[in-house]
Tab-separated table of C-alpha atoms and ligand atoms in Angstrom:
chain	number	residue	atom	x	y	z
A	14	MET	CA	-36.043	-35.134	49.681
A	15	ALA	CA	-39.492	-36.154	49.362
A	16	THR	CA	-40.994	-33.144	51.396
A	17	ASN	CA	-38.734	-30.720	49.275
A	18	LEU	CA	-40.220	-32.190	46.038
A	19	ALA	CA	-43.838	-32.157	47.779
A	20	ASN	CA	-43.021	-28.380	48.535
A	21	GLN	CA	-41.969	-27.770	44.934
A	22	LEU	CA	-44.990	-29.115	43.691
A	23	ASN	CA	-47.077	-26.984	46.087
A	24	ASN	CA	-45.200	-24.061	45.111
A	25	THR	CA	-45.742	-24.479	41.504
A	26	HIS	CA	-49.330	-25.219	41.983
A	27	ILE	CA	-49.817	-21.800	43.894
A	28	SER	CA	-47.886	-19.867	40.937
A	29	GLY	CA	-49.919	-21.853	38.657
A	30	HIS	CA	-53.396	-20.478	39.948
A	31	GLU	CA	-51.754	-16.896	40.437
A	32	GLU	CA	-50.744	-17.292	36.802
A	33	GLU	CA	-53.945	-17.645	35.676
A	34	ASP	CA	-55.442	-15.031	37.873
A	35	TRP	CA	-53.108	-12.235	36.277
A	36	LYS	CA	-53.613	-13.523	32.610
A	37	LYS	CA	-57.550	-13.361	33.054
A	38	THR	CA	-56.734	-9.356	33.293
A	39	LEU	CA	-54.900	-9.143	30.095
A	40	ASN	CA	-56.701	-7.179	27.365
A	41	LEU	CA	-55.922	-9.265	24.305
A	42	PRO	CA	-56.395	-8.240	20.935
A	43	THR	CA	-58.581	-10.179	18.413
A	44	LYS	CA	-56.827	-13.389	17.166
A	45	ASP	CA	-55.099	-13.501	14.007
A	46	LEU	CA	-56.363	-16.654	12.299
A	47	ARG	CA	-54.468	-16.011	8.892
A	48	PRO	CA	-52.214	-19.023	8.154
A	49	GLN	CA	-48.529	-18.616	8.659
A	50	THR	CA	-45.514	-19.790	6.908
A	51	THR	CA	-42.535	-21.924	8.330
A	52	ASP	CA	-40.582	-18.597	8.491
A	53	VAL	CA	-42.275	-17.804	11.752
A	54	THR	CA	-43.862	-21.089	12.803
A	55	ASN	CA	-40.677	-22.993	12.741
A	56	THR	CA	-39.680	-22.586	16.542
A	57	LYS	CA	-38.253	-24.638	19.361
A	58	GLY	CA	-41.628	-24.454	21.108
A	59	ASN	CA	-40.202	-21.672	23.661
A	60	ASN	CA	-42.803	-19.618	25.709
A	61	PHE	CA	-42.464	-16.079	26.431
A	62	GLU	CA	-42.694	-17.373	30.367
A	63	ASP	CA	-39.529	-19.402	29.677
A	64	TYR	CA	-37.480	-16.321	30.287
A	65	PHE	CA	-38.647	-15.282	33.738
A	66	LEU	CA	-39.609	-11.853	32.418
A	67	LYS	CA	-40.883	-9.260	34.572
A	68	ARG	CA	-44.932	-9.754	34.927
A	69	PRO	CA	-45.763	-6.449	33.629
A	70	LEU	CA	-43.486	-6.858	30.216
A	71	LEU	CA	-44.812	-10.373	29.854
A	72	MET	CA	-48.524	-8.635	29.982
A	73	GLY	CA	-47.423	-5.801	27.590
A	74	ILE	CA	-46.168	-8.758	25.083
A	75	PHE	CA	-49.504	-10.992	25.762
A	76	GLU	CA	-51.581	-7.916	25.032
A	77	MET	CA	-49.740	-7.279	21.825
A	78	GLY	CA	-51.324	-10.546	20.666
A	79	PHE	CA	-48.057	-12.433	20.746
A	80	GLU	CA	-48.690	-15.790	21.910
A	81	ARG	CA	-45.224	-17.562	21.589
A	82	PRO	CA	-41.741	-16.221	20.396
A	83	SER	CA	-40.805	-16.461	16.723
A	84	PRO	CA	-37.619	-18.047	15.778
A	85	ILE	CA	-35.537	-15.155	16.107
A	86	GLN	CA	-36.985	-14.231	19.386
A	87	GLU	CA	-36.168	-17.620	20.618
A	88	GLU	CA	-32.483	-17.190	19.457
A	89	SER	CA	-31.968	-13.342	20.538
A	90	ILE	CA	-33.996	-13.002	23.821
A	91	PRO	CA	-32.306	-15.304	26.280
A	92	ILE	CA	-28.684	-14.517	24.786
A	93	ALA	CA	-29.466	-10.733	24.566
A	94	LEU	CA	-30.557	-10.968	28.268
A	95	THR	CA	-27.061	-12.479	29.458
A	96	GLY	CA	-25.546	-9.042	28.155
A	97	ARG	CA	-23.610	-10.621	25.279
A	98	ASP	CA	-22.862	-8.717	22.089
A	99	ILE	CA	-25.319	-10.004	19.365
A	100	LEU	CA	-25.000	-9.866	15.586
A	101	ALA	CA	-28.605	-11.358	14.192
A	102	ARG	CA	-29.899	-11.931	10.890
A	103	ALA	CA	-33.413	-12.980	10.246
A	104	LYS	CA	-35.858	-12.427	7.523
A	105	ASN	CA	-37.897	-9.656	6.838
A	106	GLY	CA	-41.165	-9.531	9.237
A	107	THR	CA	-40.328	-12.496	11.378
A	108	GLY	CA	-40.027	-10.396	14.480
A	109	LYS	CA	-36.576	-8.814	15.043
A	110	THR	CA	-38.121	-5.728	16.794
A	111	ALA	CA	-39.337	-7.565	19.656
A	112	ALA	CA	-36.445	-9.807	19.591
A	113	PHE	CA	-34.247	-6.737	20.719
A	114	THR	CA	-36.853	-4.432	22.606
A	115	ILE	CA	-38.172	-7.295	24.923
A	116	PRO	CA	-34.570	-7.776	26.243
A	117	VAL	CA	-33.936	-4.121	26.394
A	118	LEU	CA	-37.292	-3.638	28.515
A	119	GLU	CA	-36.400	-6.294	30.433
A	120	LYS	CA	-33.186	-4.799	31.640
A	121	ILE	CA	-34.573	-1.423	32.286
A	122	ASN	CA	-34.637	-0.079	36.017
A	123	VAL	CA	-37.625	2.303	35.851
A	124	ASN	CA	-36.432	3.481	39.172
A	125	LYS	CA	-33.427	5.154	37.737
A	126	ASN	CA	-33.618	8.398	36.109
A	127	ASN	CA	-30.992	8.082	33.294
A	128	ILE	CA	-30.792	6.767	29.810
A	129	GLN	CA	-30.433	3.076	29.539
A	130	ALA	CA	-30.884	2.070	26.228
A	131	LEU	CA	-30.446	3.706	22.706
A	132	LEU	CA	-32.354	2.130	19.557
A	133	LEU	CA	-30.773	3.473	16.390
A	134	VAL	CA	-32.510	3.121	13.150
A	135	PRO	CA	-32.151	4.477	9.716
A	136	THR	CA	-35.410	6.576	9.120
A	137	ARG	CA	-37.513	8.803	11.039
A	138	GLU	CA	-40.528	6.563	10.226
A	139	LEU	CA	-39.050	3.532	11.444
A	140	ALA	CA	-38.085	5.425	14.641
A	141	LEU	CA	-41.562	6.294	15.167
A	142	GLN	CA	-42.756	2.607	14.619
A	143	THR	CA	-40.273	1.311	16.896
A	144	ALA	CA	-40.634	3.927	19.647
A	145	GLN	CA	-44.456	2.637	19.687
A	146	VAL	CA	-43.644	-1.004	19.887
A	147	CYS	CA	-41.448	-0.293	22.800
A	148	LYS	CA	-44.162	1.826	24.460
A	149	ASN	CA	-46.748	-0.943	23.532
A	150	LEU	CA	-44.704	-3.815	24.954
A	151	GLY	CA	-43.739	-1.777	28.009
A	152	LYS	CA	-47.105	-0.133	28.483
A	153	HIS	CA	-47.536	-1.652	32.047
A	154	MET	CA	-43.956	-1.092	33.088
A	155	ASN	CA	-43.724	2.646	33.782
A	156	VAL	CA	-40.918	2.921	31.475
A	157	GLN	CA	-40.177	6.521	29.587
A	158	VAL	CA	-39.692	6.094	25.942
A	159	MET	CA	-38.522	8.880	23.830
A	160	VAL	CA	-38.124	9.487	20.001
A	161	THR	CA	-35.651	11.695	18.482
A	162	THR	CA	-35.054	12.506	14.800
A	163	GLY	CA	-34.104	15.007	12.384
A	164	GLY	CA	-36.861	17.224	11.217
A	165	THR	CA	-38.549	18.287	14.336
A	166	THR	CA	-37.565	21.141	16.942
A	167	LEU	CA	-34.553	20.674	18.888
A	168	LYS	CA	-36.139	22.559	21.676
A	169	ASP	CA	-38.804	20.106	22.227
A	170	ASP	CA	-36.108	17.255	22.445
A	171	ILE	CA	-34.043	19.339	25.215
A	172	LEU	CA	-37.200	20.155	27.024
A	173	ARG	CA	-38.231	16.082	26.805
A	174	LEU	CA	-34.562	15.268	28.163
A	175	GLY	CA	-35.165	17.429	31.159
A	176	GLN	CA	-37.685	14.760	32.124
A	177	THR	CA	-37.016	10.789	32.722
A	178	VAL	CA	-36.009	8.921	29.691
A	179	HIS	CA	-35.116	5.398	29.867
A	180	ILE	CA	-35.008	4.438	26.320
A	181	VAL	CA	-34.075	6.585	23.218
A	182	VAL	CA	-35.201	5.595	20.028
A	183	ALA	CA	-33.183	7.699	17.294
A	184	THR	CA	-32.134	8.431	13.989
A	185	PRO	CA	-28.313	9.007	14.197
A	186	GLY	CA	-27.664	12.580	13.270
A	187	ARG	CA	-29.998	14.295	16.076
A	188	ILE	CA	-29.118	11.924	18.939
A	189	LEU	CA	-25.262	12.688	18.012
A	190	ASP	CA	-25.962	16.369	18.206
A	191	LEU	CA	-28.117	16.135	21.458
A	192	ALA	CA	-25.212	14.048	23.037
A	193	GLY	CA	-22.265	16.047	21.755
A	194	LYS	CA	-23.970	19.139	23.159
A	195	GLY	CA	-24.289	17.417	26.565
A	196	ILE	CA	-27.844	17.694	26.452
A	197	ALA	CA	-28.546	13.624	26.269
A	198	ASP	CA	-26.307	11.926	28.898
A	199	LEU	CA	-25.516	8.427	27.600
A	200	SER	CA	-22.796	7.679	29.881
A	201	GLN	CA	-25.141	5.401	31.572
A	202	CYS	CA	-26.375	3.859	28.541
A	203	GLN	CA	-25.457	0.008	28.616
A	204	THR	CA	-27.266	-1.003	25.641
A	205	LEU	CA	-26.994	-0.123	21.879
A	206	VAL	CA	-29.215	-1.637	19.340
A	207	MET	CA	-28.540	-0.924	15.612
A	208	ASP	CA	-31.489	-2.320	13.652
A	209	GLU	CA	-31.067	-2.483	9.887
A	210	ALA	CA	-27.395	-2.276	11.020
A	211	ASP	CA	-25.971	-2.840	7.630
A	212	LYS	CA	-27.822	0.541	6.453
A	213	LEU	CA	-26.575	2.189	9.546
A	214	LEU	CA	-23.193	1.097	8.598
A	215	SER	CA	-23.472	2.479	5.061
A	216	PRO	CA	-20.900	5.523	4.854
A	217	GLU	CA	-23.721	8.202	5.166
A	218	PHE	CA	-24.073	6.804	8.776
A	219	GLN	CA	-21.113	4.948	9.851
A	220	PRO	CA	-18.969	8.105	11.082
A	221	ILE	CA	-21.715	9.371	13.158
A	222	ILE	CA	-22.114	5.531	14.785
A	223	GLU	CA	-18.822	5.562	15.828
A	224	GLN	CA	-19.077	8.822	17.554
A	225	LEU	CA	-22.041	7.780	19.162
A	226	ILE	CA	-20.170	4.819	20.488
A	227	SER	CA	-17.804	6.962	22.356
A	228	PHE	CA	-20.650	8.522	24.336
A	229	LEU	CA	-22.138	5.201	25.689
A	230	ALA	CA	-20.974	3.313	28.864
A	231	PRO	CA	-17.709	1.752	28.692
A	232	GLN	CA	-18.919	-1.654	29.190
A	233	ARG	CA	-21.897	-1.376	26.865
A	234	GLN	CA	-23.740	-4.052	25.011
A	235	ILE	CA	-24.203	-3.601	21.251
A	236	LEU	CA	-27.008	-5.527	19.192
A	237	LEU	CA	-26.967	-5.754	15.521
A	238	TYR	CA	-30.051	-6.786	13.606
A	239	SER	CA	-31.101	-6.917	9.767
A	240	ALA	CA	-32.152	-9.062	7.177
A	241	THR	CA	-29.391	-8.344	5.085
A	242	PHE	CA	-25.569	-8.363	6.140
A	243	PRO	CA	-23.106	-7.249	3.174
A	244	MET	CA	-19.373	-7.448	4.015
A	245	ILE	CA	-19.057	-3.804	5.082
A	246	VAL	CA	-20.452	-5.119	8.540
A	247	LYS	CA	-17.642	-7.051	9.223
A	248	ALA	CA	-15.110	-4.246	9.671
A	249	PHE	CA	-17.495	-2.521	12.055
A	250	LYS	CA	-17.836	-6.158	14.002
A	251	ASP	CA	-14.406	-6.807	14.371
A	252	LYS	CA	-13.703	-3.244	15.599
A	253	PHE	CA	-16.486	-2.786	18.256
A	254	LEU	CA	-18.241	-6.035	18.987
A	255	THR	CA	-16.879	-8.235	21.738
A	256	LYS	CA	-17.215	-12.165	20.950
A	257	PRO	CA	-20.488	-11.355	19.333
A	258	TYR	CA	-23.004	-14.350	19.166
A	259	GLU	CA	-24.047	-14.724	15.773
A	260	ILE	CA	-27.438	-15.751	14.676
A	261	ASN	CA	-28.208	-16.354	11.070
A	262	LEU	CA	-31.704	-17.821	10.299
A	263	MET	CA	-31.646	-17.116	6.668
A	264	ASP	CA	-30.738	-20.514	4.951
A	265	GLN	CA	-32.887	-18.990	2.243
A	266	LEU	CA	-33.078	-15.165	1.649
A	267	THR	CA	-36.790	-14.663	0.615
A	268	LEU	CA	-39.832	-15.377	2.364
A	269	LYS	CA	-41.703	-18.572	1.673
A	270	GLY	CA	-45.408	-16.448	1.735
A	271	ILE	CA	-44.238	-13.781	-1.330
A	272	THR	CA	-44.818	-14.905	-4.792
A	273	GLN	CA	-42.791	-12.779	-7.082
A	274	TYR	CA	-43.492	-11.876	-10.713
A	275	TYR	CA	-42.167	-9.680	-13.335
A	276	ALA	CA	-44.052	-7.838	-16.097
A	277	TYR	CA	-41.865	-7.109	-18.863
A	278	VAL	CA	-42.498	-3.483	-20.101
A	279	GLU	CA	-41.551	-0.453	-21.960
A	280	GLU	CA	-41.193	2.763	-19.792
A	281	ARG	CA	-44.197	4.288	-21.395
A	282	GLN	CA	-46.407	1.427	-20.657
A	283	LYS	CA	-45.751	1.217	-17.229
A	284	VAL	CA	-48.671	2.883	-15.893
A	285	HIS	CA	-51.160	1.226	-18.219
A	286	CYS	CA	-49.649	-1.893	-16.614
A	287	LEU	CA	-50.401	-0.535	-13.118
A	288	ASN	CA	-53.654	0.187	-14.067
A	289	THR	CA	-54.367	-3.288	-15.310
A	290	LEU	CA	-52.831	-4.561	-11.999
A	291	PHE	CA	-55.212	-2.468	-10.021
A	292	SER	CA	-58.174	-3.667	-11.864
A	293	LYS	CA	-57.160	-7.431	-11.654
A	294	LEU	CA	-55.546	-7.874	-8.450
A	295	GLN	CA	-57.248	-8.059	-5.100
A	296	ILE	CA	-55.184	-5.444	-3.242
A	297	ASN	CA	-55.748	-4.817	0.524
A	298	GLN	CA	-53.318	-2.335	0.810
A	299	SER	CA	-50.321	-1.768	-1.706
A	300	ILE	CA	-46.901	-0.186	-1.518
A	301	ILE	CA	-45.479	1.011	-4.821
A	302	PHE	CA	-41.746	1.866	-5.201
A	303	CYS	CA	-40.315	4.356	-7.405
A	304	ASN	CA	-36.332	4.933	-7.769
A	305	SER	CA	-36.572	8.818	-7.361
A	306	THR	CA	-38.566	11.405	-5.507
A	307	SER	CA	-39.707	13.518	-8.724
A	308	ARG	CA	-40.928	9.931	-10.259
A	309	VAL	CA	-42.787	9.232	-6.824
A	310	GLU	CA	-44.801	12.628	-7.108
A	311	LEU	CA	-45.615	11.918	-10.847
A	312	LEU	CA	-46.611	8.310	-10.353
A	313	ALA	CA	-48.787	9.380	-7.329
A	314	ARG	CA	-50.667	12.043	-9.628
A	315	LYS	CA	-51.145	9.691	-12.726
A	316	ILE	CA	-52.424	7.180	-10.103
A	317	THR	CA	-54.941	9.883	-8.856
A	318	GLU	CA	-55.825	10.545	-12.459
A	319	LEU	CA	-56.750	7.162	-13.112
A	320	GLY	CA	-59.489	7.409	-10.250
A	321	TYR	CA	-57.325	5.586	-7.528
A	322	SER	CA	-57.199	6.846	-4.253
A	323	CYS	CA	-53.271	7.311	-3.189
A	324	PHE	CA	-51.041	9.124	-0.965
A	325	TYR	CA	-47.399	9.463	-1.394
A	326	ILE	CA	-44.053	9.936	0.553
A	327	HIS	CA	-40.377	10.544	0.431
A	328	ALA	CA	-37.741	12.216	2.120
A	329	LYS	CA	-38.123	15.454	0.791
A	330	MET	CA	-41.108	16.167	2.202
A	331	LEU	CA	-41.698	18.040	5.155
A	332	GLN	CA	-41.772	15.844	8.378
A	333	SER	CA	-45.250	16.968	9.434
A	334	HIS	CA	-46.497	15.984	6.246
A	335	ARG	CA	-44.468	12.729	6.163
A	336	ASN	CA	-45.744	11.986	9.414
A	337	ARG	CA	-49.414	12.327	8.478
A	338	VAL	CA	-49.230	10.201	5.493
A	339	PHE	CA	-47.524	7.480	6.998
A	340	HIS	CA	-50.153	7.272	9.946
A	341	ASP	CA	-53.151	7.552	7.488
A	342	PHE	CA	-51.701	5.045	5.399
A	343	ARG	CA	-51.225	2.682	8.505
A	344	SER	CA	-54.626	3.191	9.713
A	345	GLY	CA	-56.004	2.401	6.074
A	346	LYS	CA	-57.045	5.887	4.938
A	347	THR	CA	-56.180	4.867	1.493
A	348	ARG	CA	-55.311	1.780	-0.628
A	349	HIS	CA	-52.368	2.499	-2.164
A	350	LEU	CA	-49.084	4.530	-1.409
A	351	VAL	CA	-46.282	5.389	-3.491
A	352	CYS	CA	-42.903	6.051	-2.245
A	353	SER	CA	-39.206	6.084	-2.495
A	354	ASP	CA	-36.749	3.904	-0.720
A	355	LEU	CA	-37.661	5.701	2.657
A	356	LEU	CA	-40.158	3.049	3.361
A	357	THR	CA	-37.965	0.471	2.050
A	358	ARG	CA	-36.787	-1.088	5.447
A	359	GLY	CA	-38.409	-2.075	8.707
A	360	ILE	CA	-42.024	-0.679	8.198
A	361	ASP	CA	-44.532	-2.640	9.402
A	362	ILE	CA	-48.133	-2.493	7.982
A	363	GLN	CA	-49.952	-5.830	7.935
A	364	ALA	CA	-52.438	-4.938	5.707
A	365	VAL	CA	-50.134	-4.578	2.718
A	366	ASN	CA	-50.611	-7.964	0.550
A	367	VAL	CA	-48.896	-6.298	-2.630
A	368	VAL	CA	-45.651	-4.508	-3.200
A	369	VAL	CA	-45.053	-3.352	-6.821
A	370	ASN	CA	-41.680	-2.184	-8.156
A	371	PHE	CA	-42.526	0.238	-10.585
A	372	ASP	CA	-39.136	1.119	-10.952
A	373	PHE	CA	-36.678	-2.070	-10.366
A	374	PRO	CA	-34.164	-1.451	-7.467
A	375	LYS	CA	-30.550	-1.605	-8.531
A	376	ASN	CA	-29.308	-3.934	-5.531
A	377	ALA	CA	-30.074	-7.351	-4.010
A	378	GLU	CA	-30.595	-5.838	-0.496
A	379	THR	CA	-33.029	-2.975	-1.644
A	380	TYR	CA	-35.068	-5.559	-3.672
A	381	LEU	CA	-35.383	-7.830	-0.707
A	382	HIS	CA	-36.229	-5.217	1.907
A	383	ARG	CA	-38.949	-3.668	-0.312
A	384	ILE	CA	-40.717	-6.804	-1.005
A	385	GLY	CA	-40.478	-7.703	2.678
A	386	ARG	CA	-42.935	-4.971	3.118
A	387	SER	CA	-45.722	-7.545	2.331
A	388	GLY	CA	-45.954	-11.057	3.894
A	389	ARG	CA	-45.504	-9.689	7.410
A	390	PHE	CA	-44.974	-12.534	10.087
A	391	GLY	CA	-45.319	-15.350	7.890
A	392	HIS	CA	-48.315	-14.166	5.953
A	393	LEU	CA	-49.120	-13.951	2.196
A	394	GLY	CA	-47.888	-11.337	0.036
A	395	LEU	CA	-47.082	-10.669	-3.743
A	396	ALA	CA	-44.627	-8.667	-5.253
A	397	ILE	CA	-44.826	-7.268	-8.829
A	398	ASN	CA	-41.607	-6.056	-10.784
A	399	LEU	CA	-41.888	-3.923	-13.618
A	400	ILE	CA	-39.169	-4.483	-15.899
A	401	THR	CA	-37.786	-2.650	-18.846
A	402	TYR	CA	-35.193	-3.379	-21.243
A	403	GLU	CA	-32.454	-1.541	-19.310
A	404	ASP	CA	-33.370	-3.577	-16.016
A	405	ARG	CA	-33.135	-7.145	-17.733
A	406	TYR	CA	-29.726	-7.808	-16.311
A	407	ASN	CA	-30.400	-6.160	-12.723
A	408	LEU	CA	-33.406	-8.884	-12.546
A	409	TYR	CA	-31.094	-11.513	-13.563
A	410	ARG	CA	-28.423	-10.536	-11.235
A	411	ILE	CA	-30.770	-9.996	-8.274
A	412	GLU	CA	-32.469	-13.334	-8.751
A	413	GLN	CA	-28.946	-15.016	-8.818
A	414	GLU	CA	-27.700	-13.196	-5.643
A	415	LEU	CA	-31.056	-13.985	-3.982
A	416	GLY	CA	-31.352	-17.579	-5.159
A	417	THR	CA	-34.955	-16.967	-5.785
A	418	GLU	CA	-36.930	-17.362	-9.038
A	419	ILE	CA	-39.025	-14.170	-10.255
A	420	LYS	CA	-41.438	-15.536	-12.555
A	421	ALA	CA	-43.052	-14.170	-15.661
A	422	ILE	CA	-46.429	-12.940	-14.664
A	423	PRO	CA	-49.425	-15.208	-15.658
A	424	PRO	CA	-52.690	-13.874	-17.205
A	425	VAL	CA	-54.493	-14.698	-14.116
A	426	ILE	CA	-52.782	-14.614	-10.741
A	427	ASP	CA	-54.484	-17.185	-8.360
A	428	LYS	CA	-55.858	-15.301	-5.323
A	429	SER	CA	-54.785	-18.054	-2.690
A	430	LEU	CA	-51.263	-17.188	-3.583
A	431	TYR	CA	-51.701	-13.678	-1.664
A	432	VAL	CA	-55.032	-13.288	-0.329
A	433	ALA	CA	-55.939	-14.873	2.834
A	434	PRO	CA	-58.868	-17.039	2.927
B	513	ATP	N1	-44.212	-13.598	18.557
B	513	ATP	C1	-44.876	-12.886	17.691
B	513	ATP	N2	-46.460	-13.187	17.623
B	513	ATP	C2	-46.913	-12.677	16.984
B	513	ATP	N3	-46.751	-11.660	16.144
B	513	ATP	C3	-45.150	-10.823	16.128
B	513	ATP	C4	-44.696	-11.914	17.041
B	513	ATP	N4	-43.314	-11.023	17.091
B	513	ATP	C5	-43.578	-10.165	16.157
B	513	ATP	N5	-44.809	-10.103	15.494
B	513	ATP	C6	-45.384	-8.981	14.619
B	513	ATP	O1	-44.737	-9.413	13.387
B	513	ATP	C7	-44.955	-8.318	12.620
B	513	ATP	C8	-43.509	-8.367	12.128
B	513	ATP	O2	-42.408	-7.768	13.002
B	513	ATP	P1	-40.966	-7.146	12.972
B	513	ATP	O3	-41.413	-5.536	12.512
B	513	ATP	O4	-40.425	-6.782	14.111
B	513	ATP	O5	-40.413	-7.867	11.827
B	513	ATP	P2	-38.743	-7.482	11.470
B	513	ATP	O6	-38.215	-9.036	11.323
B	513	ATP	O7	-38.124	-6.675	12.106
B	513	ATP	O8	-38.860	-7.157	9.858
B	513	ATP	P3	-38.199	-6.181	8.788
B	513	ATP	O9	-36.658	-7.209	8.523
B	513	ATP	O10	-38.994	-5.925	7.842
B	513	ATP	O11	-37.741	-4.960	9.752
B	513	ATP	C9	-45.202	-7.175	13.567
B	513	ATP	O12	-46.554	-6.733	13.222
B	513	ATP	C10	-45.062	-7.840	15.046
B	513	ATP	O13	-46.037	-7.140	15.719
B	514	MG	MG1	-37.361	-4.439	11.479
């Protein structure tokens, strides 16, 4: 018994040394020292090492600058690793992407030459972003990640699928097309992740999703993630998920780091009001939402005329143009981005500290996801809503539905509310 314990201690000692050695070789990013809210700090105190992940994967995690798992990651990673179906709800920007990509990567056998996981998302931009997260986390794993979405040449996808692909990140239409034509073989695909699951279960996507499931391995695991789960999800859950493990980390819906204001305006005063906001606020980067593509273009033109640099993006633009705008905004080439609901969900740009609803959204889910583009990973953010007479009931209703308070905008907004010290 005593020898056993001694041996064990000895082994721990050795692996302790080894651990330090590989950790020394890591290429860590500069630490983000901005304060964080309890939305991401309120954890059980797990470490990524507690999950017995492959060393190359751990290296990728640490090299992303992740020091310890966020609350949703603590809940999701160990359960997903057991193979159980999951329905997980957690606030915007609290790390849901890694909550599913880490277990997905852990389970990939890179020596096998087949598609083992399918990650579905509702927009092309989110597909690109999610694939990048997979590639970054899996950087030391030799894992092959492919993005496939509409708006690109089918031929390129066919060529790519001729080579090894382990993980496919996709929007639903294109991958169904490829699976239906027998070009993408999903028969060995054991894991299906649906990010922004409620959006993927909206009427435009639901039939495609159901068809896609029929191409997967029969013993597949299905993982659903979102910050919002309206009732429509229940029917799908009952039909396709087996004893799902349900996670709900949203005792409250809005993020603690985001302060929300409304400004009561007439439609024709909106641009003037925005101009005032630009001159008074300390905007690091901002996303400005409009309710239609034509209004996006119109507003972007007005903002440019006012002398501010801004880009715009919406779904009716050419994909190559969309990609360029998305990439350039992400790398900070412009301060302001005007957009439609194309970027409402999942988009993660840490530099965004202000979101403006130039047009107020119609439903609470859209509102929550839009304002969640700021205040990423427990940081501070500001959401400003321009409210017209017609919006007044919507404002009241959304406040009620989200159990949150949207205050009238004060003459001066305290910088400490949305600018990191
Ligand atoms: N454990 C971690 N430590 C530090 N940063 C993290 C950690 N996990 C995730 N992040 C960072 O937090 C940010 C938000 O993560 P992510 O995009 O996954 O949020 P989300 O929950 O999917 O939000 P949304 O609901 O808006 O899609 C990302 O920039 C990500 O790199
Ligand atoms: Mg997300």
